[in-house]
Amino acid sequence: MSEHYNLLVIGGGVNGAAIARDASGRGLKVLLAERRDLASGTSQTSSKLIHGGLRYLEHLEFRLVRESLLEREVLLKSAPHIIRPLNFVLPWIAARRSALRVHVGLFIYDRLGGRGSLPASHQVNLRRTPWGRGLKNHLRLGFTYADCWVDDSRFVVLMAMDAQNRGATVMTRTDVTAMTPTDKGWQVTLTQANSEKQVSAQVVVNATGVRADRVGREIAGVAETPQVRLVKGSHIVVPRIHAGDHALILQNEDGRVVFVLPFERKFSLIGTTDTPITDPEREHVVDEAEVDYLLRAVAPYVKQAPGPEDVVWSFAGTRPLKDDGDNNPSSASRDYSLELSSRGDARVLTVIGGKITTSRKLAEAVLSRLAPHLPRMSGTWTARAKLPGGDLTDIEIYHDRLRVDFPNLNPIYLRHLIDRHGSLCHDILEGCETGADLGRHFGGDLYQREIDWLKDREWAVSGDDILWRRTKCGLQLSPEQREAVMESMAQ
Ligand SMILES: Cc1cc2nc3c(=O)[nH]c(=O)nc-3n(C[C@H](O)[C@H](O)[C@H](O)COP(=O)(O)OP(=O)(O)OC[C@H]3O[C@@H](n4cnc5c(N)ncnc54)[C@H](O)[C@@H]3O)c2cc1C
C-alpha cells in the first residue's frame, strides 16, 4: 500500500515550504517534494528583501504593498538571525523623480502598513551625514526609509525544518512525475535518482514556480492551468562600493530602480534587471547585457564605480508572474493568485506569483481555500511562531553567551555562525572544546562540523547546496577550496 497524505506540496521554494510548514502545524499529514535542492529555483535568487516594494506604489498595488509592509514585523520576530532591519538611502536626482513624488511615496509607505519597530523615513543631507559616504559629491539631497533583509535560501530551509519538526515529510531530489486522479484524491509517482515511489494524496498544491503551468497541464492533466509569465532578474556581486550598513536605492534613467545592498560583509549586491523570457531553461543565465545594465545604473551615483572585471559572482532567477496582459515586465503585478482545479474528485491548487515577503500570508490563503477539501484543521498560527534558531531576544547577548560557553573558539567565527543558525549554534557546537573539534577547515568560515550539521539536518547533498544556499561561503573560498568542498560532498 502506498503512503497516504492529506496534502502533497510540489516544490520546495519559499511558497511550497511555507505551505507545508503551515499545514503540518495545523495537524495535517503533509509531504513536501522538491525535485532538486530546497530553494534551488527562484527563491535563492531574490534581492533578499522583506519589503513592501516602494516602486509598487507607482503601480497602485496598495493591497500587495500593505500586506508586505505588515509582514516585515511578523517575519523579523520569527527569525531575527536571518532577517534584519535594513535602512535604504535614495539619492535624489531631479531628472528622475520629483522630490514631491518621493515625499508622497514615502509618506504613504510609512503609514500603509504600520512601521512597528522600523524607523520612519526622512529627508537627509548626503554631504553632511554618513548616509552620503561613497556617493558622488554633486548628490546633495537624499531620502531614507527602512525595510528588512533576509537570507532567502536559509529562510526556505528553516521553514522546511519547521515543517518536519511538526510532522511533515520533506523529500528533496524527488521529482513529481505523474499524477492520476482517484476517487480519494491523487495517486502520485515520485521519481528519485534510481527509483520510483507511489504515494497518494487527498489534495495537491502545485507550487513549482516557473514550471507551474507545465506541471499543471502535463503532470496533473489540468488543461485550464493558467499561463505563467516569465520575467528574469539578474544580480551581480562586487567588492563593497559604499561604506556603512545601509543599502542604496538608485533611480535609473529608464524609470526603474536598482538596489545596492551590503552583502556578506565585504561585498555589494547589485540588482536587478527585468527581462522577459519564454524558455525556463534560461532562468539561471546572466547575460552580458544585464551586467552592463546594472553597472551603468550604479555609475552616476558612486565614487568608485565598479567595472565588469570587479564582478566576483552573479546569479539570475525568474519571477513566475500572473500573465495580466501588461507588456511592461516591470509593471506586471508581483501579487499572487491561487487557482483551484479539479479532475473528478481530485483537486489541485496552483500557486502563481508571490514574493518571499508574502509567502507566509500566501500559505494561510492556500489553506483557507483548501479547507473544504481537507480534514478539519486548527486555526492560523504562524504569525506568532518562531523559525528554528529564531528564539533569540538579543543577538549580541546570545553572542556573549556563546563566547562564554565556547571560550576557545574564535568570537568572530561564532558571530558569523549565529547569522546562519541563531540559537541552534549551541547544538551545532555541542562538545567543542577547541578549534580542532570543528574538524576539517575548508577556508573562510566553513568547517566540517557545520557541513555535517547541514547534511544531517538541512538536506544538503552537494557542494553547491553548502557553498551557495545553506551558507554563502562560496564567496569567501578560493576556486581550489570550493573544489575541495565539492569533492568532499561527492564522496
Ligand atoms: C530577480 C528577483 C528578485 C526578487 N526579489 C525579491 C525580494 O527582494 N523580495 C521578495 O519578497 N521577493 C522577491 N522576488 C520574488 C520571489 O523570489 C519569488 O516570488 C519566489 O521565490 C517564488 O517562490 P516559489 O516557491 O513560487 O518558486 P521557486 O522558488 O522557483 O520554487 C519552485 C520549486 O519547485 C520545484 N519543482 C518544479 N517542478 C517540480 C516537480 N515536478 N517536482 C518537484 N519539484 C518541482 C523547483 O525545483 C523549485 O525549487 C524576486 C524574484 C526575482 C526573480
Short mmCIF file of N, CA and C in Angstrom, two decimals, residues 156-285:
data_model
loop_
_atom_site.label_atom_id
_atom_site.label_comp_id
_atom_site.label_asym_id
_atom_site.label_seq_id
_atom_site.Cartn_x
_atom_site.Cartn_y
_atom_site.Cartn_z
N VAL A 156 13.92 29.50 3.39
CA VAL A 156 13.20 28.34 2.85
C VAL A 156 13.55 27.09 3.66
N VAL A 157 14.86 26.90 3.89
CA VAL A 157 15.31 25.70 4.61
C VAL A 157 14.73 25.67 6.03
N LEU A 158 14.72 26.83 6.69
CA LEU A 158 14.19 26.86 8.06
C LEU A 158 12.70 26.54 8.08
N MET A 159 11.98 26.98 7.06
CA MET A 159 10.55 26.63 7.03
C MET A 159 10.36 25.14 6.80
N ALA A 160 11.21 24.55 5.96
CA ALA A 160 11.12 23.10 5.75
C ALA A 160 11.48 22.35 7.03
N MET A 161 12.48 22.85 7.76
CA MET A 161 12.86 22.21 9.04
C MET A 161 11.69 22.28 10.02
N ASP A 162 11.05 23.46 10.07
CA ASP A 162 9.93 23.63 10.99
C ASP A 162 8.78 22.69 10.59
N ALA A 163 8.56 22.57 9.28
CA ALA A 163 7.51 21.66 8.80
C ALA A 163 7.83 20.24 9.27
N GLN A 164 9.09 19.84 9.10
CA GLN A 164 9.48 18.49 9.51
C GLN A 164 9.34 18.32 11.03
N ASN A 165 9.75 19.34 11.78
CA ASN A 165 9.62 19.27 13.25
C ASN A 165 8.16 19.09 13.66
N ARG A 166 7.25 19.54 12.81
CA ARG A 166 5.82 19.44 13.13
C ARG A 166 5.16 18.25 12.44
N GLY A 167 5.99 17.36 11.90
CA GLY A 167 5.45 16.10 11.41
C GLY A 167 5.45 15.91 9.90
N ALA A 168 5.81 16.95 9.13
CA ALA A 168 5.79 16.80 7.67
C ALA A 168 6.94 15.89 7.21
N THR A 169 6.73 15.25 6.06
CA THR A 169 7.81 14.52 5.41
C THR A 169 8.37 15.44 4.33
N VAL A 170 9.69 15.65 4.34
CA VAL A 170 10.31 16.53 3.35
C VAL A 170 11.23 15.66 2.50
N MET A 171 10.96 15.61 1.19
CA MET A 171 11.79 14.80 0.30
C MET A 171 12.41 15.71 -0.76
N THR A 172 13.74 15.81 -0.74
CA THR A 172 14.40 16.58 -1.79
C THR A 172 14.91 15.60 -2.85
N ARG A 173 15.41 16.15 -3.96
CA ARG A 173 15.85 15.32 -5.09
C ARG A 173 14.74 14.31 -5.43
N THR A 174 13.52 14.80 -5.39
CA THR A 174 12.34 13.95 -5.62
C THR A 174 11.40 14.68 -6.58
N ASP A 175 11.33 14.17 -7.79
CA ASP A 175 10.56 14.81 -8.85
C ASP A 175 9.15 14.21 -8.87
N VAL A 176 8.14 15.04 -8.89
CA VAL A 176 6.78 14.52 -9.07
C VAL A 176 6.59 14.36 -10.58
N THR A 177 6.47 13.13 -11.03
CA THR A 177 6.49 12.89 -12.48
C THR A 177 5.15 12.42 -13.04
N ALA A 178 4.23 11.98 -12.20
CA ALA A 178 2.91 11.58 -12.73
C ALA A 178 1.86 11.73 -11.63
N MET A 179 0.65 12.11 -12.04
CA MET A 179 -0.46 12.24 -11.10
C MET A 179 -1.71 11.68 -11.75
N THR A 180 -2.37 10.75 -11.08
CA THR A 180 -3.58 10.16 -11.62
C THR A 180 -4.73 10.41 -10.64
N PRO A 181 -5.86 10.95 -11.13
CA PRO A 181 -6.98 11.18 -10.20
C PRO A 181 -7.61 9.86 -9.77
N THR A 182 -8.02 9.78 -8.50
CA THR A 182 -8.73 8.61 -7.98
C THR A 182 -9.98 9.13 -7.26
N ASP A 183 -10.78 8.19 -6.71
CA ASP A 183 -11.98 8.69 -6.01
C ASP A 183 -11.63 9.28 -4.64
N LYS A 184 -10.35 9.15 -4.20
CA LYS A 184 -9.96 9.73 -2.90
C LYS A 184 -8.96 10.87 -3.05
N GLY A 185 -8.68 11.27 -4.25
CA GLY A 185 -7.70 12.34 -4.48
C GLY A 185 -6.77 11.99 -5.63
N TRP A 186 -5.46 11.87 -5.32
CA TRP A 186 -4.48 11.61 -6.38
C TRP A 186 -3.58 10.43 -6.04
N GLN A 187 -3.24 9.67 -7.07
CA GLN A 187 -2.16 8.69 -6.98
C GLN A 187 -0.97 9.37 -7.65
N VAL A 188 0.17 9.42 -6.95
CA VAL A 188 1.28 10.25 -7.42
C VAL A 188 2.55 9.42 -7.55
N THR A 189 3.28 9.64 -8.64
CA THR A 189 4.58 8.98 -8.81
C THR A 189 5.69 9.96 -8.46
N LEU A 190 6.56 9.53 -7.53
CA LEU A 190 7.72 10.33 -7.16
C LEU A 190 8.95 9.65 -7.75
N THR A 191 9.76 10.41 -8.46
CA THR A 191 10.94 9.81 -9.07
C THR A 191 12.19 10.37 -8.41
N GLN A 192 13.00 9.43 -7.89
CA GLN A 192 14.29 9.82 -7.31
C GLN A 192 15.37 9.25 -8.21
N ALA A 193 16.65 9.49 -7.88
CA ALA A 193 17.75 9.14 -8.79
C ALA A 193 17.56 7.78 -9.44
N ASN A 194 17.42 6.74 -8.63
CA ASN A 194 17.36 5.40 -9.23
C ASN A 194 16.09 4.66 -8.89
N SER A 195 15.08 5.38 -8.45
CA SER A 195 13.90 4.63 -8.03
C SER A 195 12.63 5.44 -8.23
N GLU A 196 11.52 4.74 -8.21
CA GLU A 196 10.21 5.37 -8.27
C GLU A 196 9.42 4.94 -7.06
N LYS A 197 8.54 5.82 -6.60
CA LYS A 197 7.76 5.52 -5.41
C LYS A 197 6.34 6.03 -5.66
N GLN A 198 5.34 5.29 -5.19
CA GLN A 198 3.95 5.72 -5.33
C GLN A 198 3.45 6.24 -3.98
N VAL A 199 2.77 7.37 -3.98
CA VAL A 199 2.09 7.84 -2.77
C VAL A 199 0.69 8.30 -3.20
N SER A 200 -0.19 8.47 -2.22
CA SER A 200 -1.49 9.05 -2.55
C SER A 200 -1.70 10.29 -1.69
N ALA A 201 -2.46 11.23 -2.24
CA ALA A 201 -2.71 12.49 -1.53
C ALA A 201 -4.13 12.93 -1.79
N GLN A 202 -4.75 13.42 -0.71
CA GLN A 202 -6.13 13.88 -0.82
C GLN A 202 -6.19 15.12 -1.74
N VAL A 203 -5.27 16.07 -1.47
CA VAL A 203 -5.22 17.32 -2.25
C VAL A 203 -3.76 17.60 -2.58
N VAL A 204 -3.54 18.23 -3.74
CA VAL A 204 -2.17 18.59 -4.15
C VAL A 204 -2.07 20.10 -4.33
N VAL A 205 -0.94 20.66 -3.86
CA VAL A 205 -0.64 22.07 -4.17
C VAL A 205 0.52 22.08 -5.15
N ASN A 206 0.32 22.77 -6.25
CA ASN A 206 1.37 22.91 -7.25
C ASN A 206 2.07 24.25 -7.01
N ALA A 207 3.23 24.18 -6.32
CA ALA A 207 3.99 25.40 -6.00
C ALA A 207 5.33 25.31 -6.72
N THR A 208 5.27 25.06 -8.02
CA THR A 208 6.50 24.78 -8.76
C THR A 208 7.04 26.01 -9.50
N GLY A 209 6.57 27.19 -9.12
CA GLY A 209 7.17 28.43 -9.64
C GLY A 209 7.08 28.52 -11.14
N VAL A 210 8.24 28.67 -11.78
CA VAL A 210 8.24 28.88 -13.23
C VAL A 210 7.71 27.66 -14.00
N ARG A 211 7.63 26.52 -13.33
CA ARG A 211 7.12 25.33 -14.02
C ARG A 211 5.65 25.04 -13.70
N ALA A 212 4.99 25.96 -13.03
CA ALA A 212 3.64 25.69 -12.54
C ALA A 212 2.68 25.35 -13.68
N ASP A 213 2.78 26.06 -14.80
CA ASP A 213 1.82 25.76 -15.87
C ASP A 213 2.13 24.41 -16.52
N ARG A 214 3.43 24.12 -16.69
CA ARG A 214 3.82 22.84 -17.29
C ARG A 214 3.39 21.67 -16.39
N VAL A 215 3.68 21.80 -15.09
CA VAL A 215 3.33 20.73 -14.14
C VAL A 215 1.80 20.56 -14.12
N GLY A 216 1.09 21.68 -14.12
CA GLY A 216 -0.38 21.61 -14.09
C GLY A 216 -0.95 20.90 -15.30
N ARG A 217 -0.45 21.26 -16.47
CA ARG A 217 -1.01 20.67 -17.69
C ARG A 217 -0.49 19.27 -17.95
N GLU A 218 0.85 19.12 -17.90
CA GLU A 218 1.44 17.85 -18.35
C GLU A 218 1.44 16.77 -17.28
N ILE A 219 1.55 17.15 -16.00
CA ILE A 219 1.63 16.12 -14.96
C ILE A 219 0.27 15.92 -14.29
N ALA A 220 -0.40 17.03 -13.94
CA ALA A 220 -1.71 16.87 -13.29
C ALA A 220 -2.82 16.69 -14.33
N GLY A 221 -2.52 17.04 -15.58
CA GLY A 221 -3.51 16.86 -16.64
C GLY A 221 -4.66 17.86 -16.55
N VAL A 222 -4.38 19.02 -15.95
CA VAL A 222 -5.42 20.05 -15.84
C VAL A 222 -5.22 21.06 -16.97
N ALA A 223 -6.07 20.94 -17.99
CA ALA A 223 -5.86 21.73 -19.21
C ALA A 223 -5.99 23.23 -18.96
N GLU A 224 -6.84 23.62 -17.99
CA GLU A 224 -7.08 25.06 -17.81
C GLU A 224 -6.08 25.74 -16.86
N THR A 225 -4.96 25.05 -16.54
CA THR A 225 -3.94 25.69 -15.68
C THR A 225 -3.50 27.00 -16.33
N PRO A 226 -3.51 28.11 -15.55
CA PRO A 226 -3.18 29.40 -16.16
C PRO A 226 -1.72 29.49 -16.60
N GLN A 227 -1.49 30.31 -17.61
CA GLN A 227 -0.14 30.53 -18.15
C GLN A 227 0.68 31.36 -17.16
N VAL A 228 1.96 30.99 -17.00
CA VAL A 228 2.86 31.78 -16.15
C VAL A 228 3.69 32.67 -17.06
N ARG A 229 3.85 33.91 -16.64
CA ARG A 229 4.68 34.83 -17.42
C ARG A 229 6.07 34.87 -16.78
N LEU A 230 7.11 34.71 -17.58
CA LEU A 230 8.47 34.59 -17.03
C LEU A 230 9.24 35.91 -17.20
N VAL A 231 9.66 36.48 -16.09
CA VAL A 231 10.45 37.71 -16.14
C VAL A 231 11.73 37.47 -15.35
N LYS A 232 12.86 37.43 -16.08
CA LYS A 232 14.14 37.10 -15.44
C LYS A 232 14.74 38.33 -14.76
N GLY A 233 15.37 38.12 -13.63
CA GLY A 233 16.08 39.21 -12.94
C GLY A 233 17.46 38.73 -12.55
N SER A 234 18.47 39.55 -12.87
CA SER A 234 19.85 39.16 -12.53
C SER A 234 20.45 40.10 -11.50
N HIS A 235 21.40 39.56 -10.75
CA HIS A 235 22.15 40.34 -9.76
C HIS A 235 23.64 40.11 -9.99
N ILE A 236 24.43 41.11 -9.63
CA ILE A 236 25.88 40.91 -9.63
C ILE A 236 26.43 41.24 -8.23
N VAL A 237 27.57 40.63 -7.92
CA VAL A 237 28.22 40.88 -6.63
C VAL A 237 29.61 41.43 -6.92
N VAL A 238 29.95 42.56 -6.27
CA VAL A 238 31.26 43.20 -6.45
C VAL A 238 31.82 43.52 -5.06
N PRO A 239 33.14 43.77 -4.94
CA PRO A 239 33.66 44.21 -3.64
C PRO A 239 32.93 45.49 -3.22
N ARG A 240 32.78 45.71 -1.89
CA ARG A 240 31.95 46.81 -1.38
C ARG A 240 32.21 48.13 -2.10
N ILE A 241 31.13 48.81 -2.52
CA ILE A 241 31.30 50.09 -3.21
C ILE A 241 30.82 51.27 -2.39
N HIS A 242 30.22 51.01 -1.24
CA HIS A 242 29.93 52.15 -0.36
C HIS A 242 30.05 51.69 1.09
N ALA A 243 30.41 52.67 1.95
CA ALA A 243 30.60 52.33 3.37
C ALA A 243 29.26 52.36 4.09
N GLY A 244 29.23 51.77 5.28
CA GLY A 244 28.01 51.81 6.09
C GLY A 244 27.20 50.55 5.95
N ASP A 245 26.22 50.42 6.87
CA ASP A 245 25.39 49.20 6.88
C ASP A 245 24.13 49.37 6.06
N HIS A 246 23.93 50.55 5.48
CA HIS A 246 22.68 50.80 4.75
C HIS A 246 22.78 50.34 3.30
N ALA A 247 21.62 50.31 2.65
CA ALA A 247 21.56 49.97 1.22
C ALA A 247 21.25 51.24 0.43
N LEU A 248 21.49 51.17 -0.86
CA LEU A 248 21.14 52.29 -1.74
C LEU A 248 20.00 51.85 -2.65
N ILE A 249 19.08 52.77 -2.91
CA ILE A 249 18.07 52.51 -3.94
C ILE A 249 18.26 53.61 -4.99
N LEU A 250 18.67 53.18 -6.17
CA LEU A 250 19.09 54.14 -7.19
C LEU A 250 18.05 54.21 -8.30
N GLN A 251 17.67 55.45 -8.64
CA GLN A 251 16.70 55.63 -9.73
C GLN A 251 17.46 55.56 -11.04
N ASN A 252 17.01 54.68 -11.90
CA ASN A 252 17.70 54.54 -13.18
C ASN A 252 17.00 55.42 -14.23
N GLU A 253 17.71 55.69 -15.32
CA GLU A 253 17.14 56.60 -16.31
C GLU A 253 15.92 56.02 -17.03
N ASP A 254 15.74 54.68 -16.97
CA ASP A 254 14.56 54.08 -17.61
C ASP A 254 13.34 54.08 -16.69
N GLY A 255 13.47 54.72 -15.52
CA GLY A 255 12.32 54.79 -14.60
C GLY A 255 12.32 53.68 -13.56
N ARG A 256 13.15 52.64 -13.75
CA ARG A 256 13.23 51.55 -12.77
C ARG A 256 14.14 51.95 -11.62
N VAL A 257 14.18 51.11 -10.57
CA VAL A 257 15.16 51.35 -9.52
C VAL A 257 16.10 50.14 -9.44
N VAL A 258 17.33 50.40 -9.01
CA VAL A 258 18.33 49.34 -8.84
C VAL A 258 18.82 49.42 -7.39
N PHE A 259 18.90 48.27 -6.73
CA PHE A 259 19.35 48.23 -5.34
C PHE A 259 20.85 47.92 -5.26
N VAL A 260 21.51 48.54 -4.29
CA VAL A 260 22.89 48.15 -3.93
C VAL A 260 22.84 47.80 -2.45
N LEU A 261 23.02 46.52 -2.13
CA LEU A 261 22.89 46.07 -0.74
C LEU A 261 24.24 45.65 -0.19
N PRO A 262 24.51 45.97 1.10
CA PRO A 262 25.71 45.39 1.72
C PRO A 262 25.53 43.88 1.77
N PHE A 263 26.55 43.12 1.38
CA PHE A 263 26.35 41.68 1.22
C PHE A 263 27.55 40.92 1.77
N GLU A 264 27.29 39.98 2.65
CA GLU A 264 28.36 39.12 3.18
C GLU A 264 29.58 39.95 3.60
N ARG A 265 29.32 41.02 4.31
CA ARG A 265 30.32 41.91 4.92
C ARG A 265 31.23 42.65 3.94
N LYS A 266 31.87 41.93 3.01
CA LYS A 266 32.89 42.59 2.18
C LYS A 266 32.37 42.95 0.79
N PHE A 267 31.12 42.65 0.49
CA PHE A 267 30.65 42.79 -0.88
C PHE A 267 29.41 43.67 -0.99
N SER A 268 29.12 44.08 -2.25
CA SER A 268 27.86 44.76 -2.56
C SER A 268 27.10 43.89 -3.55
N LEU A 269 25.80 43.78 -3.28
CA LEU A 269 24.92 43.03 -4.19
C LEU A 269 24.13 44.06 -4.99
N ILE A 270 24.21 43.97 -6.31
CA ILE A 270 23.55 44.96 -7.17
C ILE A 270 22.50 44.26 -8.02
N GLY A 271 21.28 44.76 -7.97
CA GLY A 271 20.23 44.15 -8.80
C GLY A 271 18.99 45.01 -8.79
N THR A 272 18.14 44.80 -9.66
CA THR A 272 18.04 43.67 -10.55
C THR A 272 17.59 44.13 -11.93
N THR A 273 17.60 43.22 -12.85
CA THR A 273 17.09 43.51 -14.19
C THR A 273 15.67 42.95 -14.28
N ASP A 274 14.99 43.28 -15.36
CA ASP A 274 13.64 42.74 -15.62
C ASP A 274 13.61 42.34 -17.09
N THR A 275 13.90 41.08 -17.39
CA THR A 275 13.99 40.66 -18.78
C THR A 275 12.98 39.56 -19.08
N PRO A 276 11.99 39.83 -19.95
CA PRO A 276 11.03 38.77 -20.27
C PRO A 276 11.73 37.60 -20.97
N ILE A 277 11.41 36.37 -20.58
CA ILE A 277 11.95 35.20 -21.29
C ILE A 277 10.79 34.24 -21.55
N THR A 278 10.99 33.32 -22.46
CA THR A 278 9.95 32.34 -22.73
C THR A 278 10.38 30.93 -22.33
N ASP A 279 11.71 30.70 -22.27
CA ASP A 279 12.21 29.36 -22.00
C ASP A 279 12.73 29.27 -20.55
N PRO A 280 12.05 28.51 -19.66
CA PRO A 280 12.52 28.42 -18.27
C PRO A 280 13.94 27.89 -18.15
N GLU A 281 14.42 27.18 -19.19
CA GLU A 281 15.79 26.64 -19.10
C GLU A 281 16.82 27.78 -19.05
N ARG A 282 16.43 29.00 -19.48
CA ARG A 282 17.36 30.14 -19.46
C ARG A 282 17.27 30.92 -18.14
N GLU A 283 16.51 30.35 -17.18
CA GLU A 283 16.24 31.13 -15.97
C GLU A 283 17.48 31.48 -15.17
N HIS A 284 18.54 30.68 -15.29
CA HIS A 284 19.71 30.95 -14.46
C HIS A 284 20.86 31.61 -15.23
N VAL A 285 20.60 32.04 -16.46
CA VAL A 285 21.69 32.60 -17.28
C VAL A 285 21.74 34.13 -17.11
#
